[in-house]
CSV table of C-alpha atoms and ligand atoms in Angstrom, one decimal:
chain,number,residue,atom,x,y,z
R,1,LYS,CA,-16.1,109.7,-73.0
R,2,LYS,CA,-14.7,112.4,-70.8
R,3,ALA,CA,-11.1,112.2,-69.5
R,4,SER,CA,-10.9,111.8,-65.7
R,5,THR,CA,-9.7,114.9,-63.9
R,6,SER,CA,-6.4,113.3,-62.9
R,7,ILE,CA,-5.3,112.9,-66.5
R,8,SER,CA,-4.3,116.0,-68.5
R,9,ARG,CA,-2.7,116.8,-71.8
R,10,PHE,CA,0.7,117.9,-70.7
R,11,PRO,CA,2.3,121.1,-72.1
R,12,LEU,CA,5.6,120.9,-73.9
R,13,ILE,CA,8.8,122.3,-72.3
R,14,PRO,CA,12.0,122.5,-74.3
R,15,VAL,CA,15.0,120.5,-73.1
R,16,ARG,CA,18.1,121.6,-75.0
R,17,GLY,CA,15.7,122.9,-77.7
R,18,ILE,CA,13.6,119.8,-78.0
R,19,PRO,CA,9.9,120.1,-76.9
R,20,LEU,CA,9.2,117.4,-74.4
R,21,MET,CA,6.1,116.8,-72.2
R,22,SER,CA,6.4,118.6,-68.9
R,23,PHE,CA,6.8,115.5,-66.8
R,24,ILE,CA,9.8,114.5,-68.9
R,25,ALA,CA,11.3,118.0,-68.9
R,26,ASN,CA,10.8,118.3,-65.1
R,27,ASN,CA,12.7,115.1,-64.5
R,28,TRP,CA,15.3,115.7,-67.1
R,29,ASP,CA,18.4,115.5,-64.8
R,30,SER,CA,17.6,112.0,-63.5
R,31,ILE,CA,16.8,110.8,-67.1
R,32,TRP,CA,20.1,112.2,-68.4
R,33,ALA,CA,22.0,110.5,-65.5
R,34,PHE,CA,20.6,107.1,-66.3
R,35,ARG,CA,23.4,104.4,-66.6
R,36,PRO,CA,22.4,101.4,-68.6
R,37,ASP,CA,24.1,98.0,-68.3
R,38,PRO,CA,26.3,97.1,-71.3
R,39,SER,CA,23.9,94.2,-72.0
R,40,ASP,CA,20.9,96.5,-72.2
R,41,LEU,CA,19.4,97.1,-75.7
R,42,LEU,CA,17.9,100.4,-76.7
R,43,ILE,CA,15.0,100.6,-79.2
R,44,ALA,CA,14.9,104.2,-80.4
R,45,THR,CA,12.2,105.8,-82.7
R,46,TYR,CA,10.4,108.9,-83.4
R,47,PRO,CA,6.9,108.3,-82.0
R,48,LYS,CA,4.7,106.0,-84.2
R,49,ALA,CA,7.5,104.6,-86.4
R,50,GLY,CA,7.0,101.0,-85.4
R,51,THR,CA,8.4,100.9,-81.8
R,52,THR,CA,5.9,98.4,-80.4
R,53,TRP,CA,6.3,96.1,-83.4
R,54,THR,CA,10.1,96.1,-82.9
R,55,GLN,CA,9.8,95.6,-79.2
R,56,GLU,CA,7.7,92.5,-79.8
R,57,ILE,CA,10.1,91.0,-82.4
R,58,VAL,CA,13.1,91.5,-80.1
R,59,ASP,CA,11.3,90.0,-77.0
R,60,LEU,CA,10.3,87.0,-79.1
R,61,LEU,CA,13.8,86.6,-80.5
R,62,LEU,CA,15.2,86.7,-76.9
R,63,HIS,CA,12.6,84.0,-76.0
R,64,ASN,CA,13.2,81.8,-79.0
R,65,GLY,CA,9.8,82.5,-80.4
R,66,ASP,CA,7.9,81.4,-77.2
R,67,ALA,CA,4.5,83.1,-77.6
R,68,GLU,CA,3.4,82.3,-74.0
R,69,ALA,CA,6.6,83.7,-72.5
R,70,CYS,CA,6.0,87.0,-74.4
R,71,LYS,CA,2.5,87.1,-73.0
R,72,ARG,CA,3.8,87.4,-69.4
R,73,ALA,CA,3.0,91.1,-69.4
R,74,PRO,CA,2.0,94.0,-71.6
R,75,THR,CA,4.6,95.6,-73.8
R,76,PRO,CA,5.3,98.6,-71.6
R,77,VAL,CA,5.8,96.3,-68.6
R,78,ARG,CA,8.2,93.9,-70.4
R,79,SER,CA,10.1,96.7,-72.1
R,80,PRO,CA,10.4,99.9,-70.1
R,81,PHE,CA,10.0,103.4,-71.6
R,82,LEU,CA,13.1,105.3,-70.5
R,83,GLU,CA,11.9,108.8,-70.2
R,84,ILE,CA,8.3,108.3,-69.2
R,85,PHE,CA,7.2,109.5,-65.7
R,86,SER,CA,3.7,108.3,-64.9
R,87,PRO,CA,0.9,108.9,-65.6
R,88,PRO,CA,-0.4,105.7,-64.1
R,89,PRO,CA,-0.6,102.9,-64.9
R,90,ILE,CA,2.4,103.2,-67.2
R,91,PRO,CA,5.3,102.8,-64.8
R,92,SER,CA,7.9,105.5,-64.6
R,93,GLY,CA,10.7,104.4,-66.8
R,94,LEU,CA,13.5,104.9,-64.3
R,95,ASP,CA,11.6,103.3,-61.4
R,96,HIS,CA,10.6,100.4,-63.6
R,97,LEU,CA,14.2,99.9,-64.8
R,98,LYS,CA,15.4,99.6,-61.1
R,99,THR,CA,13.1,96.6,-60.6
R,100,MET,CA,14.5,94.7,-63.6
R,101,ASP,CA,17.7,92.8,-64.1
R,102,PRO,CA,19.7,93.4,-67.3
R,103,PRO,CA,19.5,92.7,-70.2
R,104,ARG,CA,16.6,94.9,-70.6
R,105,ILE,CA,14.8,96.1,-73.8
R,106,ILE,CA,14.6,99.8,-73.3
R,107,LYS,CA,12.4,102.0,-75.4
R,108,THR,CA,13.0,105.7,-76.1
R,109,HIS,CA,11.8,108.4,-78.3
R,110,LEU,CA,14.6,110.8,-77.4
R,111,PRO,CA,16.6,112.2,-80.3
R,112,PHE,CA,20.2,111.1,-80.6
R,113,GLN,CA,21.7,114.0,-78.7
R,114,LEU,CA,19.5,113.5,-75.7
R,115,VAL,CA,20.2,109.7,-75.3
R,116,PRO,CA,22.0,109.3,-72.0
R,117,THR,CA,25.7,109.0,-72.8
R,118,GLY,CA,26.0,105.8,-70.8
R,119,PHE,CA,24.5,103.9,-73.7
R,120,TRP,CA,27.4,104.9,-75.9
R,121,GLU,CA,30.1,104.6,-73.3
R,122,ASN,CA,28.8,101.1,-72.5
R,123,LYS,CA,28.5,100.2,-76.2
R,124,CYS,CA,24.9,99.1,-75.8
R,125,LYS,CA,23.2,97.8,-78.9
R,126,VAL,CA,20.8,100.3,-80.4
R,127,ILE,CA,18.1,99.6,-82.9
R,128,TYR,CA,16.6,102.6,-84.6
R,129,VAL,CA,13.4,102.4,-86.6
R,130,ALA,CA,12.4,105.1,-89.1
R,131,ARG,CA,9.2,105.5,-91.0
R,132,ASN,CA,8.4,107.7,-94.0
R,133,ALA,CA,7.5,111.2,-92.9
R,134,LYS,CA,3.9,111.3,-94.2
R,135,ASP,CA,2.8,108.0,-92.8
R,136,ASN,CA,4.6,108.8,-89.5
R,137,LEU,CA,2.7,112.2,-89.4
R,138,VAL,CA,-0.7,110.6,-90.0
R,139,SER,CA,-0.1,107.9,-87.4
R,140,TYR,CA,1.1,110.6,-84.9
R,141,PHE,CA,-2.0,112.7,-85.6
R,142,TYR,CA,-4.4,109.8,-84.7
R,143,PHE,CA,-2.2,109.0,-81.7
R,144,ASP,CA,-2.4,112.6,-80.4
R,145,CYS,CA,-6.2,112.4,-80.7
R,146,MET,CA,-6.4,109.2,-78.6
R,147,ASN,CA,-3.6,109.6,-76.1
R,148,LEU,CA,-5.1,112.1,-73.7
R,149,THR,CA,-1.7,113.0,-72.1
R,150,GLN,CA,-0.2,114.3,-75.4
R,151,PRO,CA,-0.8,117.9,-76.4
R,152,GLU,CA,-4.0,118.6,-78.3
R,153,PRO,CA,-3.4,117.8,-82.0
R,154,GLY,CA,-5.9,120.4,-83.2
R,155,PRO,CA,-7.4,120.0,-86.7
R,156,TRP,CA,-5.6,118.0,-89.4
R,157,GLU,CA,-4.7,120.9,-91.6
R,158,GLY,CA,-2.9,122.7,-88.7
R,159,TYR,CA,-1.1,119.5,-87.6
R,160,ILE,CA,0.9,119.3,-90.8
R,161,PRO,CA,2.8,122.6,-90.3
R,162,LYS,CA,3.3,121.6,-86.6
R,163,PHE,CA,5.0,118.4,-87.7
R,164,MET,CA,7.1,120.3,-90.3
R,165,LYS,CA,8.2,122.8,-87.8
R,166,GLY,CA,9.1,120.2,-85.2
R,167,GLU,CA,6.6,121.5,-82.7
R,168,LEU,CA,5.3,118.1,-81.6
R,169,SER,CA,6.3,116.1,-78.6
R,170,TRP,CA,9.9,114.8,-79.0
R,171,GLY,CA,10.5,117.5,-81.6
R,172,SER,CA,11.4,117.5,-85.3
R,173,TRP,CA,11.0,114.2,-87.2
R,174,TYR,CA,13.6,115.5,-89.7
R,175,ASP,CA,16.3,116.1,-87.1
R,176,HIS,CA,15.4,112.8,-85.3
R,177,VAL,CA,15.9,110.5,-88.3
R,178,LYS,CA,19.0,112.4,-89.4
R,179,GLY,CA,20.5,112.4,-85.9
R,180,TYR,CA,20.6,108.6,-85.7
R,181,TRP,CA,21.4,108.2,-89.4
R,182,MET,CA,24.6,110.3,-89.2
R,183,GLU,CA,25.8,108.3,-86.1
R,184,ARG,CA,24.7,104.8,-87.2
R,185,GLU,CA,28.2,103.6,-88.3
R,186,LYS,CA,30.2,105.2,-85.6
R,187,LYS,CA,27.9,104.0,-82.9
R,188,ASN,CA,27.0,100.6,-84.5
R,189,ILE,CA,23.3,101.4,-84.6
R,190,LEU,CA,21.0,99.0,-86.5
R,191,TYR,CA,18.9,101.5,-88.6
R,192,LEU,CA,15.7,99.9,-89.8
R,193,PHE,CA,12.8,101.1,-91.9
R,194,TYR,CA,9.1,100.4,-91.3
R,195,GLU,CA,8.5,100.1,-95.0
R,196,ASP,CA,11.2,97.3,-95.2
R,197,MET,CA,9.6,95.5,-92.3
R,198,LYS,CA,6.3,95.6,-94.1
R,199,GLU,CA,7.8,94.5,-97.4
R,200,ASN,CA,9.8,91.6,-96.1
R,201,PRO,CA,9.3,91.0,-92.3
R,202,ARG,CA,11.4,87.8,-92.4
R,203,ARG,CA,14.4,89.5,-93.8
R,204,GLU,CA,14.2,92.3,-91.2
R,205,VAL,CA,13.7,89.8,-88.3
R,206,GLU,CA,16.8,88.0,-89.5
R,207,ARG,CA,18.7,91.3,-89.6
R,208,ILE,CA,17.7,92.0,-86.0
R,209,MET,CA,18.6,88.4,-85.0
R,210,LYS,CA,22.1,88.8,-86.4
R,211,TYR,CA,22.6,92.2,-84.9
R,212,LEU,CA,21.7,90.7,-81.5
R,213,ASP,CA,24.2,87.8,-82.1
R,214,LEU,CA,21.3,85.4,-81.7
R,215,SER,CA,20.6,82.3,-83.8
R,216,VAL,CA,17.1,80.9,-83.9
R,217,SER,CA,15.8,78.2,-86.3
R,218,ASP,CA,14.0,79.0,-89.6
R,219,GLU,CA,10.9,77.7,-88.1
R,220,VAL,CA,11.1,80.0,-85.1
R,221,ILE,CA,11.7,82.9,-87.4
R,222,SER,CA,8.5,82.0,-89.3
R,223,ARG,CA,6.7,81.8,-86.1
R,224,ILE,CA,8.0,85.3,-85.0
R,225,VAL,CA,6.9,86.8,-88.3
R,226,GLU,CA,3.4,85.3,-87.8
R,227,LEU,CA,3.1,86.4,-84.2
R,228,THR,CA,4.2,89.9,-85.0
R,229,SER,CA,1.8,90.4,-88.0
R,230,PHE,CA,-0.3,93.5,-87.6
R,231,LYS,CA,-3.5,91.4,-87.2
R,232,ASN,CA,-2.0,89.2,-84.5
R,233,MET,CA,-0.6,92.2,-82.6
R,234,LYS,CA,-3.9,94.0,-82.8
R,235,GLU,CA,-5.7,91.0,-81.3
R,236,ASN,CA,-3.0,90.3,-78.7
R,237,PRO,CA,-4.0,92.1,-75.4
R,238,MET,CA,-0.4,92.1,-74.4
R,239,THR,CA,0.7,94.2,-77.4
R,240,ASN,CA,-2.4,96.3,-78.3
R,241,TYR,CA,-2.2,98.7,-75.4
R,242,SER,CA,-5.6,97.7,-74.0
R,243,CYS,CA,-3.7,97.6,-70.7
R,244,VAL,CA,-3.8,101.4,-70.7
R,245,PRO,CA,-7.3,102.6,-69.5
R,246,ALA,CA,-9.5,104.8,-71.6
R,247,PRO,CA,-9.0,108.0,-69.7
R,248,VAL,CA,-5.4,107.8,-70.9
R,249,PHE,CA,-5.6,106.0,-74.2
R,250,ASP,CA,-9.1,106.4,-75.6
R,251,GLN,CA,-9.1,103.6,-78.2
R,252,SER,CA,-12.7,104.5,-79.1
R,253,ILE,CA,-11.3,107.6,-80.7
R,254,SER,CA,-8.6,105.7,-82.6
R,255,PRO,CA,-7.2,102.3,-81.8
R,256,PHE,CA,-3.5,102.0,-80.9
R,257,MET,CA,-3.2,99.3,-83.6
R,258,ARG,CA,-4.8,101.6,-86.1
R,259,LYS,CA,-4.0,100.5,-89.7
R,260,GLY,CA,-0.4,99.3,-89.9
R,261,GLU,CA,0.0,100.1,-93.5
R,262,VAL,CA,2.4,101.9,-95.9
R,263,GLY,CA,1.0,104.8,-97.9
R,264,ASP,CA,-2.1,105.6,-95.7
R,265,TRP,CA,-1.0,109.3,-96.0
R,266,ARG,CA,-2.6,109.2,-99.5
R,267,ASN,CA,-6.0,109.0,-97.7
R,268,HIS,CA,-5.3,112.1,-95.7
R,269,PHE,CA,-3.1,114.6,-97.6
R,270,THR,CA,-4.8,116.7,-100.3
R,271,PRO,CA,-2.7,117.2,-103.4
R,272,GLU,CA,-1.9,120.8,-102.2
R,273,GLN,CA,-0.9,119.6,-98.8
R,274,SER,CA,1.3,117.0,-100.3
R,275,LYS,CA,3.0,119.4,-102.6
R,276,MET,CA,3.6,121.9,-99.9
R,277,PHE,CA,5.0,119.1,-97.6
R,278,ASP,CA,7.3,117.7,-100.4
R,279,GLU,CA,8.8,121.1,-101.2
R,280,ASP,CA,9.6,121.7,-97.5
R,281,TYR,CA,10.8,118.1,-97.2
R,282,LYS,CA,13.4,118.6,-99.9
R,283,LYS,CA,14.8,121.6,-98.1
R,284,GLN,CA,14.9,119.9,-94.7
R,285,MET,CA,16.4,116.7,-96.0
R,286,LYS,CA,18.9,118.1,-98.6
R,287,ASP,CA,21.9,117.4,-96.4
R,288,VAL,CA,21.3,113.6,-96.2
R,289,ASN,CA,20.3,110.8,-98.4
R,290,ILE,CA,18.2,108.5,-96.2
R,291,PRO,CA,16.5,105.9,-98.5
R,292,PHE,CA,12.9,106.5,-97.4
R,293,ARG,CA,10.2,105.0,-99.6
R,294,ASP,CA,6.5,105.5,-100.4
R,295,LEU,CA,6.7,109.2,-99.8
R,296,ILE,CA,5.7,110.6,-103.2
E,301,A3P,P1,-0.7,103.3,-87.8
E,301,A3P,O1,-1.2,104.4,-86.9
E,301,A3P,O2,-0.2,103.8,-89.1
E,301,A3P,O3,-1.6,102.2,-87.9
E,301,A3P,P2,4.6,102.9,-82.3
E,301,A3P,O4,4.6,101.5,-81.8
E,301,A3P,O5,6.0,103.4,-82.6
E,301,A3P,O6,3.8,103.8,-81.5
E,301,A3P,O7,3.9,102.8,-83.8
E,301,A3P,C1,2.6,102.6,-84.0
E,301,A3P,C2,2.3,102.4,-85.4
E,301,A3P,O8,2.8,101.1,-85.8
E,301,A3P,C3,0.8,102.3,-85.8
E,301,A3P,O9,0.7,102.8,-87.1
E,301,A3P,C4,0.6,100.9,-85.6
E,301,A3P,O10,-0.6,100.4,-86.2
E,301,A3P,C5,1.8,100.3,-86.3
E,301,A3P,N1,2.1,98.9,-85.9
E,301,A3P,C6,2.1,98.3,-84.7
E,301,A3P,N2,2.3,97.0,-84.8
E,301,A3P,C7,2.5,96.7,-86.1
E,301,A3P,C8,2.7,95.5,-86.8
E,301,A3P,N3,2.9,94.4,-86.2
E,301,A3P,N4,2.8,95.6,-88.2
E,301,A3P,C9,2.6,96.8,-88.8
E,301,A3P,N5,2.4,97.9,-88.2
E,301,A3P,C10,2.3,97.9,-86.8
């Protein structure tokens, strides 16, 4: 399938040193000026760390596990993506936010230092989801193949150094996970791990519930865990991004709900690539001790 001429892979332009797609960089002043409501919730992630999964859990918690209510619209319509400006049909985050009443579940991939300061001034709740670097990289590689607005991923072996050098959209994974980690206590950020969610989704759904000061029954929690299983979210047209047409997300190249597993990097990294990655990882992560799992 050929991409239509109106869709293009956007170049990256640095904003305070962070490479962002041109349509984000060109609208930076209005994004930075965004003022959330104190009741708004921010879900922040490096791309492909489990954003959509967390958005669905939160929406279900806010609707007491009502599956039908959470099928009222696709994920990006229910939960606006702060810094996105078109391309159609994904609404521009800021325009979209104007049409919604708080409390809103806002998604962002911005690194900590680029999150509009209103979120901190208004003491908004913020959930951060981190995923181990190698699985995150693999997932991002497939995403860059199928999302025809993202920069060309190029071949796999060249993608690994790009990730290591922070040359992808939204910048360095290392700085991203560290930025939120260092601020998590001061800013009351709920810092979650994809691997924990896979290991014991119920425990993590309960953590999110408590963080949001909600209380739902055990039965509702069980239902939410079931509704947000990888299989169910892959089949659910409201969560599987089938709302985005093929000239933008070409799911014949790679489905948005691709694999949903921990450790898939082992099917992609050669032993040499893994060794090179690990050596660099130790250097880049030496100043923090974030408990990532399934990396070696
Ligand atoms: P894979 O490419 O490894 O399959 P994001 O929502 O941040 O873009 O992240 C997408 C990644 O999360 C994809 O990873 C996707 O399959 C996975 N994912 C989405 N929903 C999931 C779920 N309910 N359970 C487990 N993984 C899920």
